[in-house]
């Protein structure tokens, strides 16, 4: 997992799995080649269709947008981050031609197993349970709870979709870090607003049962803790430095 639940988890795959997927797109069945495609190589394989995970994420994005539960701010962020990703890919982190072989970013079997569990937990906690919470809120008439949880789900679905795009052969590996870091940071603010809304339900009559209120608070707190650790404990201090080190190492090799 690159930090989300997209291919990024991301919706869901591990950094190791993501790297292998990117290698398949940009190399000739050589899993040790770097993750930067050669645009002039006719043997490069490009993803021409959206993955099943991306289609599911896109469906969530469309449903939430059509329902009116997504604010203009969140939708604008999706559009801006998409445009900015393309700008970064052209000006700051362009794709590089294939260079010499390089070791994988994560090559420890034990670490990959831990990341696999981390990914499954993130998928269940960040997407599945909040979606169930929203659906149950529709039947309970908990409009406040639905509107509070929807931004997090929308942004996570957007992250999954964007991570899938980032793993096409037209983007270099630093772009696959930009997406989860960018969206993970934005979702922390959405989660804090969700928690604040749930805490404010103490005297709200239309918030459903007290059990639902406690479930909403628990989900908000658990997601805030999980994705806070994901950003500050994994993406920024561990994953990003390794990816940037790999990218600039290949930059120097190309110059030489």
CSV table of C-alpha atoms in Angstrom, one decimal, residues 5-169:
chain,number,residue,atom,x,y,z
A,5,UNK,CA,-6.2,1.7,-0.5
A,6,UNK,CA,-5.8,2.0,-4.3
A,7,UNK,CA,-3.6,0.0,-6.6
A,8,UNK,CA,-2.4,3.1,-4.4
A,9,UNK,CA,-4.4,0.6,-2.0
A,10,UNK,CA,-4.0,2.1,-1.8
A,11,UNK,CA,-7.7,1.1,-3.4
A,12,UNK,CA,-5.9,-2.2,-2.7
A,13,UNK,CA,-2.3,-3.1,-3.1
A,14,UNK,CA,1.0,-2.9,-1.3
A,15,UNK,CA,4.1,-0.8,-2.2
A,16,UNK,CA,5.7,-4.0,-3.3
A,17,UNK,CA,2.6,-5.0,-5.3
A,18,UNK,CA,2.3,-1.5,-6.7
A,19,UNK,CA,6.0,-1.6,-7.8
A,20,UNK,CA,5.5,-4.9,-9.5
A,21,UNK,CA,2.4,-3.6,-11.3
A,22,UNK,CA,4.3,-0.6,-12.5
A,23,UNK,CA,7.2,-2.7,-13.6
A,24,UNK,CA,4.8,-4.8,-15.7
A,25,UNK,CA,3.6,-1.6,-17.4
A,26,UNK,CA,7.1,-0.3,-18.1
A,27,UNK,CA,9.4,-3.2,-18.6
A,28,UNK,CA,9.7,-6.4,-20.7
A,29,UNK,CA,8.9,-8.9,-17.9
A,30,UNK,CA,12.1,-7.9,-16.0
A,31,UNK,CA,10.9,-7.3,-12.4
A,32,UNK,CA,14.2,-5.7,-11.5
A,33,UNK,CA,14.0,-2.8,-13.9
A,34,UNK,CA,13.3,0.6,-12.5
A,35,UNK,CA,9.8,2.0,-12.4
A,36,UNK,CA,10.3,4.7,-15.1
A,37,UNK,CA,9.0,3.9,-18.5
A,38,UNK,CA,10.7,4.6,-21.8
A,39,UNK,CA,8.1,6.3,-23.9
A,40,UNK,CA,9.9,5.3,-27.0
A,41,UNK,CA,10.0,1.6,-26.2
A,42,UNK,CA,7.4,-0.2,-28.3
A,43,UNK,CA,7.4,-3.1,-25.9
A,44,UNK,CA,6.1,-1.1,-23.0
A,45,UNK,CA,2.6,-2.1,-21.9
A,46,UNK,CA,0.1,0.6,-21.0
A,47,UNK,CA,-3.1,0.3,-19.1
A,48,UNK,CA,-5.9,1.1,-21.5
A,49,UNK,CA,-8.9,0.4,-19.3
A,50,UNK,CA,-9.8,1.3,-15.7
A,51,UNK,CA,-9.3,-1.5,-13.2
A,52,UNK,CA,-12.2,-3.0,-11.3
A,53,UNK,CA,-11.1,-1.2,-8.2
A,54,UNK,CA,-11.1,2.1,-10.0
A,55,UNK,CA,-14.5,1.5,-11.5
A,56,UNK,CA,-15.9,0.9,-8.0
A,57,UNK,CA,-14.2,4.1,-6.7
A,58,UNK,CA,-15.6,6.0,-9.7
A,59,UNK,CA,-19.1,4.7,-8.9
A,60,UNK,CA,-18.8,5.9,-5.3
A,61,UNK,CA,-17.6,9.3,-6.5
A,62,UNK,CA,-20.5,9.7,-8.9
A,63,UNK,CA,-23.2,8.5,-6.4
A,64,UNK,CA,-22.0,10.8,-3.6
A,65,UNK,CA,-21.7,13.7,-5.9
A,66,UNK,CA,-25.1,13.2,-7.4
A,67,UNK,CA,-26.6,12.8,-3.9
A,68,UNK,CA,-25.5,16.3,-2.9
A,69,UNK,CA,-23.5,15.1,0.0
A,70,UNK,CA,-20.2,16.3,-1.5
A,71,UNK,CA,-19.2,19.9,-0.9
A,72,UNK,CA,-17.9,22.2,-3.6
A,73,UNK,CA,-14.7,22.4,-1.7
A,74,UNK,CA,-14.1,18.6,-1.9
A,75,UNK,CA,-15.0,18.4,-5.5
A,76,UNK,CA,-12.7,21.4,-6.3
A,77,UNK,CA,-9.9,19.6,-4.5
A,78,UNK,CA,-10.4,16.5,-6.7
A,79,UNK,CA,-10.2,18.7,-9.9
A,80,UNK,CA,-7.2,20.7,-8.6
A,81,UNK,CA,-5.2,17.7,-7.5
A,82,UNK,CA,-5.7,16.0,-10.9
A,83,UNK,CA,-4.5,19.1,-12.7
A,84,UNK,CA,-1.6,19.5,-10.3
A,85,UNK,CA,-0.6,15.9,-10.7
A,86,UNK,CA,-0.1,16.4,-14.5
A,87,UNK,CA,1.8,19.6,-13.8
A,88,UNK,CA,4.2,17.8,-11.5
A,89,UNK,CA,4.6,15.0,-13.9
A,90,UNK,CA,5.8,17.4,-16.6
A,91,UNK,CA,7.8,20.0,-14.7
A,92,UNK,CA,9.1,18.3,-11.5
A,93,UNK,CA,9.1,14.6,-12.0
A,94,UNK,CA,9.1,13.6,-15.7
A,95,UNK,CA,9.3,10.0,-16.7
A,96,UNK,CA,12.7,8.6,-17.3
A,97,UNK,CA,14.0,6.1,-19.8
A,98,UNK,CA,14.9,2.7,-18.5
A,99,UNK,CA,18.2,2.5,-16.7
A,100,UNK,CA,20.2,-0.3,-15.1
A,101,UNK,CA,18.5,-2.7,-12.7
A,102,UNK,CA,17.6,-1.5,-9.2
A,103,UNK,CA,16.4,-3.4,-6.0
A,104,UNK,CA,12.8,-3.1,-5.1
A,105,UNK,CA,11.7,-0.4,-2.7
A,106,UNK,CA,10.4,-3.0,-0.2
A,107,UNK,CA,12.0,-6.4,-0.4
A,108,UNK,CA,11.4,-7.8,3.0
A,109,UNK,CA,8.7,-10.7,3.0
A,110,UNK,CA,7.9,-10.0,6.7
A,111,UNK,CA,7.4,-6.3,6.0
A,112,UNK,CA,5.2,-7.0,3.0
A,113,UNK,CA,3.0,-9.3,5.2
A,114,UNK,CA,2.6,-6.5,7.7
A,115,UNK,CA,1.8,-4.1,5.0
A,116,UNK,CA,-0.8,-6.5,3.6
A,117,UNK,CA,-2.6,-6.6,7.0
A,118,UNK,CA,-2.3,-2.8,7.1
A,119,UNK,CA,-3.9,-2.5,3.7
A,120,UNK,CA,-6.8,-4.8,4.6
A,121,UNK,CA,-7.4,-2.9,7.8
A,122,UNK,CA,-7.4,0.4,5.9
A,123,UNK,CA,-9.8,-0.9,3.3
A,124,UNK,CA,-12.3,-2.1,5.9
A,125,UNK,CA,-11.9,0.8,8.3
A,126,UNK,CA,-11.6,3.6,5.7
A,127,UNK,CA,-14.1,2.5,3.1
A,128,UNK,CA,-16.3,-0.5,3.9
A,129,UNK,CA,-17.5,0.4,7.4
A,130,UNK,CA,-18.1,4.1,6.6
A,131,UNK,CA,-20.2,3.1,3.6
A,132,UNK,CA,-22.2,0.8,5.7
A,133,UNK,CA,-22.6,3.6,8.3
A,134,UNK,CA,-23.9,6.0,5.6
A,135,UNK,CA,-26.4,3.4,4.3
A,136,UNK,CA,-27.7,2.7,7.8
A,137,UNK,CA,-28.0,6.4,8.3
A,138,UNK,CA,-30.3,6.7,5.3
A,139,UNK,CA,-32.7,4.3,7.0
A,140,UNK,CA,-32.3,5.9,10.4
A,141,UNK,CA,-32.8,9.4,9.1
A,142,UNK,CA,-29.4,10.5,10.5
A,143,UNK,CA,-28.7,13.3,7.9
A,144,UNK,CA,-26.1,14.9,10.1
A,145,UNK,CA,-24.1,11.7,10.4
A,146,UNK,CA,-24.3,11.0,6.7
A,147,UNK,CA,-23.1,14.4,5.7
A,148,UNK,CA,-20.3,14.2,8.2
A,149,UNK,CA,-19.0,10.8,7.0
A,150,UNK,CA,-19.5,11.4,3.2
A,151,UNK,CA,-16.5,13.7,2.6
A,152,UNK,CA,-14.0,11.1,4.0
A,153,UNK,CA,-15.5,8.4,1.8
A,154,UNK,CA,-15.6,10.7,-1.2
A,155,UNK,CA,-11.9,11.7,-0.8
A,156,UNK,CA,-10.8,8.1,-0.2
A,157,UNK,CA,-12.6,6.9,-3.3
A,158,UNK,CA,-11.1,9.8,-5.2
A,159,UNK,CA,-7.6,8.7,-3.9
A,160,UNK,CA,-8.2,5.2,-5.1
A,161,UNK,CA,-9.2,6.4,-8.5
A,162,UNK,CA,-6.2,8.8,-8.8
A,163,UNK,CA,-3.7,6.2,-7.6
A,164,UNK,CA,-4.8,4.0,-10.5
A,165,UNK,CA,-4.1,6.8,-12.9
A,166,UNK,CA,-0.8,7.5,-11.3
A,167,UNK,CA,0.3,3.9,-12.0
A,168,UNK,CA,0.0,4.3,-15.7
A,169,UNK,CA,3.2,4.4,-17.7
